[in-house]
Every structure is written in structure tokens, then in C-alpha cells.
Amino acid sequence: MTTAERPAPEGPVRRGVPPRRPREGAVRQAVVGWVPGLVVLVTALVLWGPSLVDTARRADRVDPIARFLLAVAVVVLLSHLLGSLMVRLRQPPVVGEVLGGLLLGPSALGWIWPSGQAWIFSPEVRGGLDLAAQLGLSVFVFLLGCELREVRLRGPVVAAVGGGMVLPFLAGGAIALAAPDVLAGSAGKGWGYPAFFGLALSVTALPVLARTLVDLRMDRTPLGGYALTTAALGDGVAWLALTGILAASAGGGSGKLVSTVGLTLALVAVTVLWVRPALAALIRRSERRSSPERLLLPVLLTGALGYAGLTQLIGLHPAVGAFLFGTVVPHQSSVIERMQQHFQGFTLAVLLPVFFAGVGLKVSIGSLGRDGGHWLVLVVVVLAACVTKLVGAGGAARLAGLDRADAMRFGALMNCRGVTEIVLAGIGWQAHLISTAGLTVLVLMALLTTAMTGPMVLAVRPAPGG
């Protein structure tokens, strides 16, 4: 290449001095930009900081809207930071998000800095967070219902659901009856309390399981499909059982129970006979439009929240109605899949962490106290949750024809409880079926069983050729 053909240098090059690298230039520009910003920040703190501190000391002077938004910002930031950390540790992000809620509660922040926690999460802020959490929970459970595909009731699936739910249910009920002083709430006098606690040990978190299978590269394997199908059917059974438990545990005597059950059955009948075909016709009609989202987005959101409100009025939990409406949304539609992505974005990024924070503010590890018996209950619950899933689900899979290694891996996958467990625990606490200590035990059990799912699956070597 001749001198004339050589490209001209982008800047002056001094003899003996190497050209400045682009990265060094970017770093210098960043430093130049940070210095003035730092000067402005320090100046503002010196001039107006004392007044802000004085206002912070007087909680009544702080705008409640500002405090609520600051609390949400803290919750979202901490939850996603810990979620990203858990992903680096090859754990589901939900583990970090729940840990974020626990760290903001009395178990960590309230213990280290009680005045700071009381200022950030004042009673007014907690009330706002609880309302936002119910909104996020309703939308999230609606999405769970949409994900519940039609399951073919084949023998191996039914056997796995039965084995993976019956044995944990019996163990959880027995533990609840053995430790009512620790686990039972104010409404835990009848059979609803042990039934609820047994159900809490029986569930498997479908969304977290799906994410775990993707991380383990098992989502397209026969074992992964078998696990997802079993978890989907198990979720449907769990929500149906929860509806019955809540209806039976509602106060008001037998008349209230009859009215709750009757209204619930009427709502289910109307949903199946009228709402489901109406939604299918609406979706078919909207697919012929250029922008179907403009019609379907408000319809689906209104339906989910409307059903949540109806079941709350009936005497059940709002999540039951949102889940019911989600199950009748037609699945075989690209428009619905896009709608789900729209809902998932804001729900998973903001509303669900707010729900976890609300649970974390109610969970107190200190509620277990210094009594060794309380901590023994926690250990027993965790061991029972793991062993019964491994023996029940794994044994049923073995009887259904899986080899020993795949059956053990299947049992480990069914041990993943994640978000579903925490949602159920929160509902049980709100219904006063379990105490604060019982809520703490179930949340800690959900974290531990979710965190150990991946390592347990990897620890079992697959069969040759599997």
C-alpha cells in the first residue's frame, strides 16, 4: 500500500507516543462527566441536607406518596440485585427476590436498624404495599392459570401426581397436628389448618420448575416434559383443594359455608359455559384486526381483576378467582402469547417483588425464638418436604416405568416449590390458618427446597444413554 493509499489517522499522532485507545478515551470522558455531577451532589447535600434530615426525623412531614415510591424503589432494586446474584450462582432468580423481601423485614433490617425500617416501611407504606402486592399476586396467578395447558390424564401422570402430593399432604398434616402451638393461627381450630399445611407441602412451583429445566437443559427431554405435565396437573389440584379449604375455614357457620360453596360452583359454571366460549369468539374476531392488543389487553386484565374481586366477595382469596379466569383463556393463539408477555414484564419486574417484600415484612425468624423445639419443627418440616417428594413422586415414577436414576431426578424436580409455596403460605397467613412462625417455616422451607433442586438433580447421574 502506498502512502497515498493509506487512510489518514483519525487524530494527530505525536512521534514516539502511541495512539490513545478508544477505551481510555471513554474512561476519561466518564471521569470528566462524573466530577461535575459529584460537585453538584455534595453542594446540594451541604445546602439542603440538614433540612431533609430534619424532615426525615419527623415522619409526619414526609409526603406519603414519596415514601411509598421510595419503598418500592428499594424493594425493586434489592430484589433484582439479589436475583442477578442468584443467577450467577446457578439458582433461580426467585430465590434472590424472596431473600430481598426477608432482608427488608424484621429478620434483618428491622433487627439491624429498626428505626430506619420503621421510617421506610411505615404503616401507611405497608398498607400501600399490601394493596400493590394483591394486584401483582392476582395478575401473576392469572398468568399461572394461562400456563396451565390441557393435560392428558394418562396413567403415569396421574400416578406421579398422586404419589407426589398424597405423601407430602399426609406428612404435613401430621406435623401440623403435632405442633399446633408453633404453626397454627387463630383460625386453626378445625380440620382446615392441618389440611392447609399438608397442601403447602404438596405443591410444586410450575414457573420455577420450567426455568430450572431450561437452566439444566432438560426442558426438551422426555423427563422434563413429564415433570412439567405432572406439575401443571398438580397445580390445578392444589388450587381446587385450596378453594375447598378456604370455603370450609370461612367464619359464619354452616350457612356461610353453604353460600360460599354454592356461589363458587355457580361462578365456575358461568365461567365454563359462558365466559370461555365468549373469550374464544372474541379472540378469533380480534385476530382479524391489525392491532388486536388494543381490545384484548383491557379485556383480559379486567377479567382477571374482576374475578379476583368476585372471589374476595364470595369469601375466598382473590388469587382463586384470577387463577380460574386464567384457566379458561384460550391457549392456542399467538395473540394470547403476546398478551402474556406484556403482563409478565411489569408483573415480574415490579409487582411480584413487592409481593415478596410484603411477605418478608411479615416473616420474622425471631418468631421461632430461642426455643430449640421451634427450630426442630423447621428442620422436621424441611426434611419431611424433601423426603416425601423424593419417595412419593420418585417412587410413583419408578412404578410408572422410569429407571432408578430418572425416577430420583424426577422426585428432585418435584421438590421445587418456589413462588407457588410462598403464595400459598401468604394466603394461609391472611386466612389466619397459620401463625407468623408457621409462615416463617413455610417460606424458609420454600427457599431451601427451591435452592437444592438443581444441585440434587445434577448429583444424580443419568442412566447410560439417558
Short mmCIF file of C-alpha atoms in Angstrom, two decimals:
data_model
loop_
_atom_site.label_atom_id
_atom_site.label_comp_id
_atom_site.label_asym_id
_atom_site.label_seq_id
_atom_site.Cartn_x
_atom_site.Cartn_y
_atom_site.Cartn_z
CA MET A 1 0.00 0.00 0.00
CA THR A 2 1.42 3.41 -0.99
CA THR A 3 1.45 6.46 1.16
CA ALA A 4 -1.43 7.99 -0.77
CA GLU A 5 -3.50 4.87 -0.31
CA ARG A 6 -3.06 4.78 3.46
CA PRO A 7 -6.02 6.09 5.46
CA ALA A 8 -5.42 9.30 7.26
CA PRO A 9 -5.10 9.00 11.01
CA GLU A 10 -8.21 9.95 13.00
CA GLY A 11 -6.27 12.41 15.14
CA PRO A 12 -2.81 13.92 15.49
CA VAL A 13 -0.19 11.31 16.28
CA ARG A 14 2.92 12.54 18.01
CA ARG A 15 6.17 10.81 17.25
CA GLY A 16 7.07 8.30 19.93
CA VAL A 17 3.63 8.44 21.58
CA PRO A 18 1.24 5.54 20.87
CA PRO A 19 -2.27 6.48 19.77
CA ARG A 20 -4.83 6.71 22.54
CA ARG A 21 -7.02 3.67 22.81
CA PRO A 22 -10.77 4.14 22.46
CA ARG A 23 -11.38 2.61 25.88
CA GLU A 24 -9.03 5.07 27.56
CA GLY A 25 -10.93 7.90 25.88
CA ALA A 26 -14.25 6.55 27.13
CA VAL A 27 -12.91 6.27 30.68
CA ARG A 28 -11.63 9.86 30.55
CA GLN A 29 -14.99 11.10 29.29
CA ALA A 30 -16.76 9.23 32.08
CA VAL A 31 -14.48 10.77 34.68
CA VAL A 32 -14.97 14.25 33.22
CA GLY A 33 -18.75 13.72 33.42
CA TRP A 34 -18.70 12.33 36.98
CA VAL A 35 -16.68 15.13 38.56
CA PRO A 36 -19.22 17.94 37.93
CA GLY A 37 -22.05 15.66 39.00
CA LEU A 38 -20.25 14.84 42.25
CA VAL A 39 -19.66 18.54 42.93
CA VAL A 40 -23.37 19.29 42.40
CA LEU A 41 -24.40 16.43 44.69
CA VAL A 42 -22.07 17.49 47.52
CA THR A 43 -23.18 21.11 47.22
CA ALA A 44 -26.86 20.15 47.35
CA LEU A 45 -26.29 17.98 50.43
CA VAL A 46 -24.43 20.76 52.22
CA LEU A 47 -27.08 23.38 51.43
CA TRP A 48 -30.29 21.37 51.82
CA GLY A 49 -29.24 18.13 53.54
CA PRO A 50 -29.91 19.33 57.11
CA SER A 51 -33.50 20.21 56.24
CA LEU A 52 -34.02 16.80 54.67
CA VAL A 53 -32.64 15.07 57.76
CA ASP A 54 -34.87 17.15 59.99
CA THR A 55 -37.87 16.25 57.83
CA ALA A 56 -36.93 12.58 57.94
CA ARG A 57 -36.87 12.70 61.71
CA ARG A 58 -40.43 13.98 61.67
CA ALA A 59 -42.25 11.20 59.85
CA ASP A 60 -45.45 13.20 59.69
CA ARG A 61 -43.78 15.81 57.48
CA VAL A 62 -42.85 13.37 54.71
CA ASP A 63 -45.23 13.05 51.79
CA PRO A 64 -46.73 9.51 52.00
CA ILE A 65 -46.61 9.19 48.20
CA ALA A 66 -42.88 9.94 48.23
CA ARG A 67 -42.30 7.39 50.97
CA PHE A 68 -44.30 4.74 49.14
CA LEU A 69 -42.38 5.30 45.89
CA LEU A 70 -39.04 5.25 47.72
CA ALA A 71 -40.01 1.98 49.42
CA VAL A 72 -40.96 0.42 46.06
CA ALA A 73 -37.65 1.61 44.58
CA VAL A 74 -35.72 0.00 47.44
CA VAL A 75 -37.68 -3.24 47.09
CA VAL A 76 -37.22 -3.49 43.32
CA LEU A 77 -33.51 -2.62 43.44
CA LEU A 78 -32.60 -5.07 46.19
CA SER A 79 -34.75 -7.87 44.78
CA HIS A 80 -33.24 -7.66 41.32
CA LEU A 81 -29.68 -7.30 42.60
CA LEU A 82 -30.05 -10.46 44.67
CA GLY A 83 -31.91 -12.16 41.83
CA SER A 84 -28.99 -11.46 39.49
CA LEU A 85 -26.59 -12.75 42.12
CA MET A 86 -28.56 -15.98 42.43
CA VAL A 87 -28.49 -16.44 38.66
CA ARG A 88 -24.68 -16.23 38.80
CA LEU A 89 -24.77 -18.92 41.49
CA ARG A 90 -26.92 -21.09 39.18
CA GLN A 91 -30.03 -20.60 41.27
CA PRO A 92 -33.48 -19.40 40.15
CA PRO A 93 -33.80 -15.60 40.47
CA VAL A 94 -36.87 -16.03 42.66
CA VAL A 95 -34.58 -17.21 45.48
CA GLY A 96 -32.82 -13.84 45.48
CA GLU A 97 -36.08 -11.92 45.16
CA VAL A 98 -37.54 -13.66 48.20
CA LEU A 99 -34.29 -13.13 50.11
CA GLY A 100 -34.60 -9.44 49.32
CA GLY A 101 -38.01 -9.38 50.95
CA LEU A 102 -36.66 -11.20 54.01
CA LEU A 103 -33.71 -8.80 54.35
CA LEU A 104 -36.08 -5.82 54.38
CA GLY A 105 -38.24 -7.36 57.10
CA PRO A 106 -37.77 -7.73 60.84
CA SER A 107 -35.41 -10.67 60.35
CA ALA A 108 -32.59 -8.43 59.03
CA LEU A 109 -33.20 -4.69 58.51
CA GLY A 110 -35.63 -4.49 61.43
CA TRP A 111 -33.06 -6.17 63.66
CA ILE A 112 -30.02 -4.18 62.49
CA TRP A 113 -31.66 -0.77 62.01
CA PRO A 114 -35.18 -0.79 63.48
CA SER A 115 -35.70 2.97 63.24
CA GLY A 116 -34.68 3.00 59.57
CA GLN A 117 -37.01 0.12 58.75
CA ALA A 118 -39.85 1.79 60.64
CA TRP A 119 -39.30 5.00 58.64
CA ILE A 120 -39.10 3.31 55.22
CA PHE A 121 -41.94 0.87 55.86
CA SER A 122 -44.35 2.90 57.95
CA PRO A 123 -47.88 1.58 58.50
CA GLU A 124 -49.16 3.75 55.63
CA VAL A 125 -46.47 2.45 53.29
CA ARG A 126 -47.14 -1.13 54.34
CA GLY A 127 -50.81 -0.65 53.57
CA GLY A 128 -49.96 0.62 50.09
CA LEU A 129 -47.51 -2.24 49.54
CA ASP A 130 -50.14 -4.77 50.60
CA LEU A 131 -52.61 -3.39 48.05
CA ALA A 132 -49.96 -3.37 45.30
CA ALA A 133 -48.98 -6.91 46.32
CA GLN A 134 -52.56 -8.10 45.91
CA LEU A 135 -52.65 -6.56 42.45
CA GLY A 136 -49.39 -8.25 41.49
CA LEU A 137 -50.46 -11.55 43.01
CA SER A 138 -53.75 -11.53 41.10
CA VAL A 139 -52.03 -10.85 37.76
CA PHE A 140 -49.31 -13.42 38.44
CA VAL A 141 -51.78 -16.15 39.41
CA PHE A 142 -53.83 -15.27 36.32
CA LEU A 143 -50.70 -15.95 34.27
CA LEU A 144 -50.27 -19.26 36.09
CA GLY A 145 -53.79 -20.20 35.04
CA CYS A 146 -52.98 -19.27 31.44
CA GLU A 147 -49.91 -21.51 31.57
CA LEU A 148 -51.99 -24.46 32.76
CA ARG A 149 -52.32 -26.32 29.49
CA GLU A 150 -54.76 -29.11 28.94
CA VAL A 151 -53.22 -32.21 30.44
CA ARG A 152 -53.87 -35.68 29.16
CA LEU A 153 -54.81 -37.86 32.09
CA ARG A 154 -52.51 -40.75 31.37
CA GLY A 155 -51.68 -43.37 33.94
CA PRO A 156 -48.05 -42.30 34.61
CA VAL A 157 -49.06 -38.64 35.09
CA VAL A 158 -51.90 -39.46 37.49
CA ALA A 159 -49.64 -41.83 39.44
CA ALA A 160 -46.93 -39.18 39.73
CA VAL A 161 -49.40 -36.52 40.89
CA GLY A 162 -50.87 -38.89 43.45
CA GLY A 163 -47.51 -40.04 44.75
CA GLY A 164 -46.05 -36.54 44.75
CA MET A 165 -48.98 -34.97 46.61
CA VAL A 166 -50.58 -37.58 48.87
CA LEU A 167 -47.48 -38.49 50.87
CA PRO A 168 -46.38 -34.86 51.49
CA PHE A 169 -50.00 -33.97 52.33
CA LEU A 170 -50.20 -36.67 54.99
CA ALA A 171 -46.80 -35.73 56.43
CA GLY A 172 -47.66 -32.03 56.53
CA GLY A 173 -50.99 -32.71 58.21
CA ALA A 174 -49.33 -34.89 60.83
CA ILE A 175 -46.70 -32.23 61.59
CA ALA A 176 -49.40 -29.57 61.87
CA LEU A 177 -51.35 -31.67 64.37
CA ALA A 178 -48.19 -32.38 66.35
CA ALA A 179 -47.08 -28.73 66.63
CA PRO A 180 -50.18 -26.51 66.77
CA ASP A 181 -48.60 -24.19 69.37
CA VAL A 182 -45.93 -23.22 66.84
CA LEU A 183 -47.69 -23.39 63.48
CA ALA A 184 -51.43 -22.82 63.99
CA GLY A 185 -53.05 -19.41 63.58
CA SER A 186 -56.11 -18.01 65.32
CA ALA A 187 -58.41 -19.80 62.84
CA GLY A 188 -56.53 -23.08 63.03
CA LYS A 189 -59.04 -24.89 65.23
CA GLY A 190 -60.75 -27.21 62.76
CA TRP A 191 -59.56 -29.56 60.04
CA GLY A 192 -58.76 -26.69 57.68
CA TYR A 193 -55.47 -25.95 59.45
CA PRO A 194 -53.83 -29.40 59.06
CA ALA A 195 -55.32 -29.74 55.57
CA PHE A 196 -53.80 -26.42 54.55
CA PHE A 197 -50.39 -27.24 55.98
CA GLY A 198 -50.41 -30.60 54.23
CA LEU A 199 -51.35 -28.89 50.98
CA ALA A 200 -48.47 -26.43 51.44
CA LEU A 201 -46.01 -29.32 51.50
CA SER A 202 -47.61 -30.94 48.44
CA VAL A 203 -47.22 -28.22 45.81
CA THR A 204 -44.62 -27.87 43.08
CA ALA A 205 -43.89 -24.46 41.56
CA LEU A 206 -44.64 -24.75 37.84
CA PRO A 207 -42.96 -21.47 36.68
CA VAL A 208 -39.79 -22.01 38.74
CA LEU A 209 -39.65 -25.65 37.63
CA ALA A 210 -39.86 -24.57 33.99
CA ARG A 211 -36.99 -22.12 34.49
CA THR A 212 -34.94 -24.78 36.31
CA LEU A 213 -35.44 -27.25 33.46
CA VAL A 214 -34.19 -24.65 30.97
CA ASP A 215 -31.10 -23.99 33.10
CA LEU A 216 -30.44 -27.73 33.34
CA ARG A 217 -31.09 -28.15 29.58
CA MET A 218 -33.82 -30.64 30.35
CA ASP A 219 -36.79 -28.66 29.01
CA ARG A 220 -36.90 -30.63 25.73
CA THR A 221 -36.24 -34.05 27.24
CA PRO A 222 -38.95 -36.66 27.95
CA LEU A 223 -38.21 -36.39 31.67
CA GLY A 224 -38.60 -32.61 31.56
CA GLY A 225 -41.91 -32.85 29.73
CA TYR A 226 -43.14 -35.46 32.20
CA ALA A 227 -42.18 -33.19 35.12
CA LEU A 228 -43.92 -30.14 33.64
CA THR A 229 -47.10 -32.09 32.88
CA THR A 230 -47.18 -33.50 36.40
CA ALA A 231 -46.56 -30.08 37.98
CA ALA A 232 -49.29 -28.49 35.85
CA LEU A 233 -51.88 -31.04 36.89
CA GLY A 234 -50.70 -30.83 40.49
CA ASP A 235 -51.14 -27.04 40.46
CA GLY A 236 -54.73 -27.44 39.29
CA VAL A 237 -55.44 -29.95 42.06
CA ALA A 238 -53.78 -27.69 44.64
CA TRP A 239 -55.83 -24.62 43.75
CA LEU A 240 -59.03 -26.68 43.73
CA ALA A 241 -58.19 -28.07 47.17
CA LEU A 242 -57.30 -24.59 48.43
CA THR A 243 -60.72 -23.33 47.33
CA GLY A 244 -62.40 -26.02 49.40
CA ILE A 245 -60.19 -25.36 52.43
CA LEU A 246 -60.83 -21.62 52.37
CA ALA A 247 -64.55 -22.13 51.92
CA ALA A 248 -64.69 -24.54 54.87
CA SER A 249 -62.50 -22.32 57.06
CA ALA A 250 -64.50 -19.13 56.49
CA GLY A 251 -66.33 -17.90 59.54
CA GLY A 252 -70.11 -17.68 59.76
CA GLY A 253 -71.14 -21.25 60.44
CA SER A 254 -72.72 -23.80 58.12
CA GLY A 255 -74.90 -21.20 56.38
CA LYS A 256 -71.84 -19.24 55.31
CA LEU A 257 -70.17 -22.44 54.10
CA VAL A 258 -73.20 -23.41 52.00
CA SER A 259 -73.45 -19.97 50.43
CA THR A 260 -69.71 -19.84 49.69
CA VAL A 261 -69.72 -23.27 48.06
CA GLY A 262 -72.91 -22.52 46.12
CA LEU A 263 -71.64 -19.18 44.80
CA THR A 264 -68.30 -20.76 43.88
CA LEU A 265 -69.96 -23.55 41.92
CA ALA A 266 -72.21 -21.01 40.17
CA LEU A 267 -69.19 -18.90 39.23
CA VAL A 268 -67.38 -21.95 37.85
CA ALA A 269 -70.43 -22.97 35.81
CA VAL A 270 -70.87 -19.48 34.34
CA THR A 271 -67.17 -19.32 33.56
CA VAL A 272 -67.11 -22.64 31.71
CA LEU A 273 -70.46 -22.32 29.94
CA TRP A 274 -70.44 -18.64 29.01
CA VAL A 275 -67.14 -16.85 29.64
CA ARG A 276 -64.92 -19.44 27.97
CA PRO A 277 -66.76 -19.55 24.62
CA ALA A 278 -67.18 -15.76 24.69
CA LEU A 279 -63.43 -15.32 25.12
CA ALA A 280 -62.73 -17.77 22.31
CA ALA A 281 -65.06 -15.87 19.95
CA LEU A 282 -63.56 -12.54 20.96
CA ILE A 283 -60.04 -13.76 20.32
CA ARG A 284 -60.93 -15.16 16.91
CA ARG A 285 -62.52 -11.84 15.98
CA SER A 286 -59.62 -9.76 17.31
CA GLU A 287 -57.06 -11.81 15.37
CA ARG A 288 -58.51 -10.37 12.15
CA ARG A 289 -57.71 -6.84 13.30
CA SER A 290 -54.47 -5.02 12.72
CA SER A 291 -53.96 -4.26 16.44
CA PRO A 292 -55.71 -6.97 18.48
CA GLU A 293 -53.84 -5.95 21.64
CA ARG A 294 -55.91 -2.78 21.98
CA LEU A 295 -59.03 -4.87 22.53
CA LEU A 296 -57.70 -7.94 24.31
CA LEU A 297 -55.33 -6.28 26.77
CA PRO A 298 -58.04 -4.42 28.76
CA VAL A 299 -60.48 -7.35 28.45
CA LEU A 300 -58.05 -9.87 29.93
CA LEU A 301 -56.85 -7.54 32.66
CA THR A 302 -60.41 -6.56 33.57
CA GLY A 303 -61.46 -10.21 33.65
CA ALA A 304 -58.55 -11.26 35.89
CA LEU A 305 -59.05 -8.44 38.38
CA GLY A 306 -62.85 -8.70 38.22
CA TYR A 307 -62.74 -12.40 39.03
CA ALA A 308 -60.27 -11.70 41.85
CA GLY A 309 -62.69 -9.21 43.34
CA LEU A 310 -65.65 -11.58 42.96
CA THR A 311 -63.97 -14.42 44.81
CA GLN A 312 -62.94 -12.00 47.55
CA LEU A 313 -66.59 -11.00 47.94
CA ILE A 314 -67.66 -14.65 47.92
CA GLY A 315 -65.33 -15.37 50.83
CA LEU A 316 -62.36 -16.92 49.05
CA HIS A 317 -58.99 -15.38 48.22
CA PRO A 318 -58.62 -13.07 45.17
CA ALA A 319 -55.95 -15.38 43.75
CA VAL A 320 -58.53 -18.15 43.35
CA GLY A 321 -60.65 -16.04 41.00
CA ALA A 322 -57.70 -14.80 38.98
CA PHE A 323 -56.48 -18.38 38.54
CA LEU A 324 -59.96 -19.55 37.48
CA PHE A 325 -60.22 -16.86 34.82
CA GLY A 326 -56.74 -17.70 33.52
CA THR A 327 -57.62 -21.36 33.04
CA VAL A 328 -60.42 -20.55 30.54
CA VAL A 329 -58.35 -18.19 28.38
CA PRO A 330 -57.77 -19.98 25.03
CA HIS A 331 -54.17 -21.11 24.78
CA GLN A 332 -53.68 -21.83 21.08
CA SER A 333 -53.29 -18.23 19.98
CA SER A 334 -50.23 -16.15 19.14
CA VAL A 335 -52.09 -13.05 20.30
CA ILE A 336 -52.59 -14.52 23.77
CA GLU A 337 -48.91 -15.41 23.96
CA ARG A 338 -48.01 -11.79 23.19
CA MET A 339 -50.51 -10.63 25.82
CA GLN A 340 -48.87 -12.86 28.41
CA GLN A 341 -45.51 -11.32 27.63
CA HIS A 342 -46.99 -7.85 28.13
CA PHE A 343 -48.37 -8.84 31.52
CA GLN A 344 -45.22 -10.68 32.60
CA GLY A 345 -42.89 -7.74 32.03
CA PHE A 346 -44.20 -5.31 34.64
CA THR A 347 -45.56 -8.03 36.93
CA LEU A 348 -42.30 -9.92 37.29
CA ALA A 349 -40.17 -6.76 37.40
CA VAL A 350 -42.16 -4.72 39.92
CA LEU A 351 -45.36 -6.20 41.31
CA LEU A 352 -44.08 -9.65 42.27
CA PRO A 353 -41.02 -8.27 44.16
CA VAL A 354 -43.46 -6.00 46.02
CA PHE A 355 -45.45 -9.12 46.97
CA PHE A 356 -42.28 -10.85 48.18
CA ALA A 357 -41.40 -7.77 50.22
CA GLY A 358 -44.86 -7.81 51.76
CA VAL A 359 -44.36 -11.43 52.79
CA GLY A 360 -40.84 -10.64 54.04
CA LEU A 361 -42.16 -7.83 56.24
CA LYS A 362 -44.44 -10.38 57.93
CA VAL A 363 -41.84 -13.16 58.22
CA SER A 364 -39.76 -12.99 61.36
CA ILE A 365 -37.10 -15.55 62.06
CA GLY A 366 -37.18 -14.21 65.60
CA SER A 367 -40.72 -15.60 65.89
CA LEU A 368 -39.12 -19.03 66.20
CA GLY A 369 -37.45 -17.69 69.34
CA ARG A 370 -34.68 -19.40 71.24
CA ASP A 371 -36.74 -22.48 71.92
CA GLY A 372 -34.99 -25.45 70.37
CA GLY A 373 -38.34 -27.11 69.81
CA HIS A 374 -39.40 -24.40 67.37
CA TRP A 375 -36.24 -24.82 65.32
CA LEU A 376 -36.72 -28.57 65.46
CA VAL A 377 -40.13 -28.05 63.83
CA LEU A 378 -38.42 -26.17 60.99
CA VAL A 379 -35.90 -28.97 60.48
CA VAL A 380 -38.63 -31.61 60.54
CA VAL A 381 -40.73 -29.68 58.00
CA VAL A 382 -37.80 -29.31 55.59
CA LEU A 383 -36.82 -32.97 55.91
CA ALA A 384 -40.41 -34.14 55.50
CA ALA A 385 -40.91 -31.90 52.47
CA CYS A 386 -37.83 -33.33 50.75
CA VAL A 387 -38.17 -36.98 51.69
CA THR A 388 -41.86 -37.26 50.88
CA LYS A 389 -41.38 -35.71 47.43
CA LEU A 390 -38.40 -37.94 46.66
CA VAL A 391 -40.15 -41.08 47.90
CA GLY A 392 -43.67 -40.24 46.75
CA ALA A 393 -43.06 -38.67 43.33
CA GLY A 394 -39.88 -40.64 42.63
CA GLY A 395 -41.43 -43.92 43.71
CA ALA A 396 -44.51 -43.33 41.57
CA ALA A 397 -42.30 -42.51 38.57
CA ARG A 398 -40.32 -45.69 39.19
CA LEU A 399 -43.51 -47.74 39.24
CA ALA A 400 -44.61 -45.98 36.06
CA GLY A 401 -41.57 -47.33 34.20
CA LEU A 402 -38.73 -44.83 34.69
CA ASP A 403 -35.31 -46.21 35.57
CA ARG A 404 -33.90 -45.60 39.03
CA ALA A 405 -31.78 -42.55 38.13
CA ASP A 406 -34.55 -40.78 36.22
CA ALA A 407 -37.04 -41.54 38.99
CA MET A 408 -34.73 -39.94 41.56
CA ARG A 409 -34.20 -36.91 39.33
CA PHE A 410 -37.95 -36.64 38.83
CA GLY A 411 -38.51 -36.67 42.59
CA ALA A 412 -35.88 -33.94 43.00
CA LEU A 413 -37.62 -31.81 40.35
CA MET A 414 -40.97 -32.18 42.10
CA ASN A 415 -39.30 -30.88 45.28
CA CYS A 416 -39.11 -27.40 43.69
CA ARG A 417 -41.70 -25.25 45.47
CA GLY A 418 -40.65 -21.66 44.77
CA VAL A 419 -43.26 -18.98 44.19
CA THR A 420 -46.31 -21.24 44.48
CA GLU A 421 -45.36 -22.25 48.01
CA ILE A 422 -44.85 -18.63 49.11
CA VAL A 423 -48.16 -17.59 47.55
CA LEU A 424 -49.99 -20.37 49.41
CA ALA A 425 -48.18 -19.53 52.65
CA GLY A 426 -49.24 -15.90 52.36
CA ILE A 427 -52.85 -16.89 51.71
CA GLY A 428 -52.85 -19.19 54.72
CA TRP A 429 -51.45 -16.43 56.92
CA GLN A 430 -54.06 -13.95 55.70
CA ALA A 431 -56.79 -16.50 56.47
CA HIS A 432 -55.26 -16.95 59.98
CA LEU A 433 -54.81 -20.66 59.36
CA ILE A 434 -51.12 -20.44 60.25
CA SER A 435 -49.22 -18.21 62.64
CA THR A 436 -46.32 -15.88 61.89
CA ALA A 437 -44.00 -18.70 62.94
CA GLY A 438 -45.82 -21.05 60.57
CA LEU A 439 -45.44 -18.52 57.76
CA THR A 440 -41.73 -18.24 58.54
CA VAL A 441 -41.30 -22.01 58.49
CA LEU A 442 -43.06 -22.39 55.13
CA VAL A 443 -41.15 -19.52 53.49
CA LEU A 444 -37.79 -20.84 54.68
CA MET A 445 -38.76 -24.34 53.53
CA ALA A 446 -39.69 -22.96 50.10
CA LEU A 447 -36.33 -21.21 49.79
CA LEU A 448 -34.33 -24.26 50.83
CA THR A 449 -36.18 -26.78 48.66
CA THR A 450 -36.02 -24.47 45.62
CA ALA A 451 -32.30 -23.83 46.09
CA MET A 452 -31.47 -27.52 46.41
CA THR A 453 -33.47 -28.65 43.35
CA GLY A 454 -30.74 -28.02 40.77
CA PRO A 455 -27.87 -29.50 42.80
CA MET A 456 -29.94 -32.57 43.67
CA VAL A 457 -30.77 -33.21 40.01
CA LEU A 458 -27.14 -32.75 38.97
CA ALA A 459 -25.95 -35.04 41.77
CA VAL A 460 -27.89 -37.98 40.31
CA ARG A 461 -26.10 -39.31 37.26
CA PRO A 462 -28.47 -40.10 34.40
CA ALA A 463 -28.73 -43.64 33.19
CA PRO A 464 -26.48 -44.61 30.27
CA GLY A 465 -27.99 -43.29 27.07
CA GLY A 466 -30.42 -41.08 29.04
#
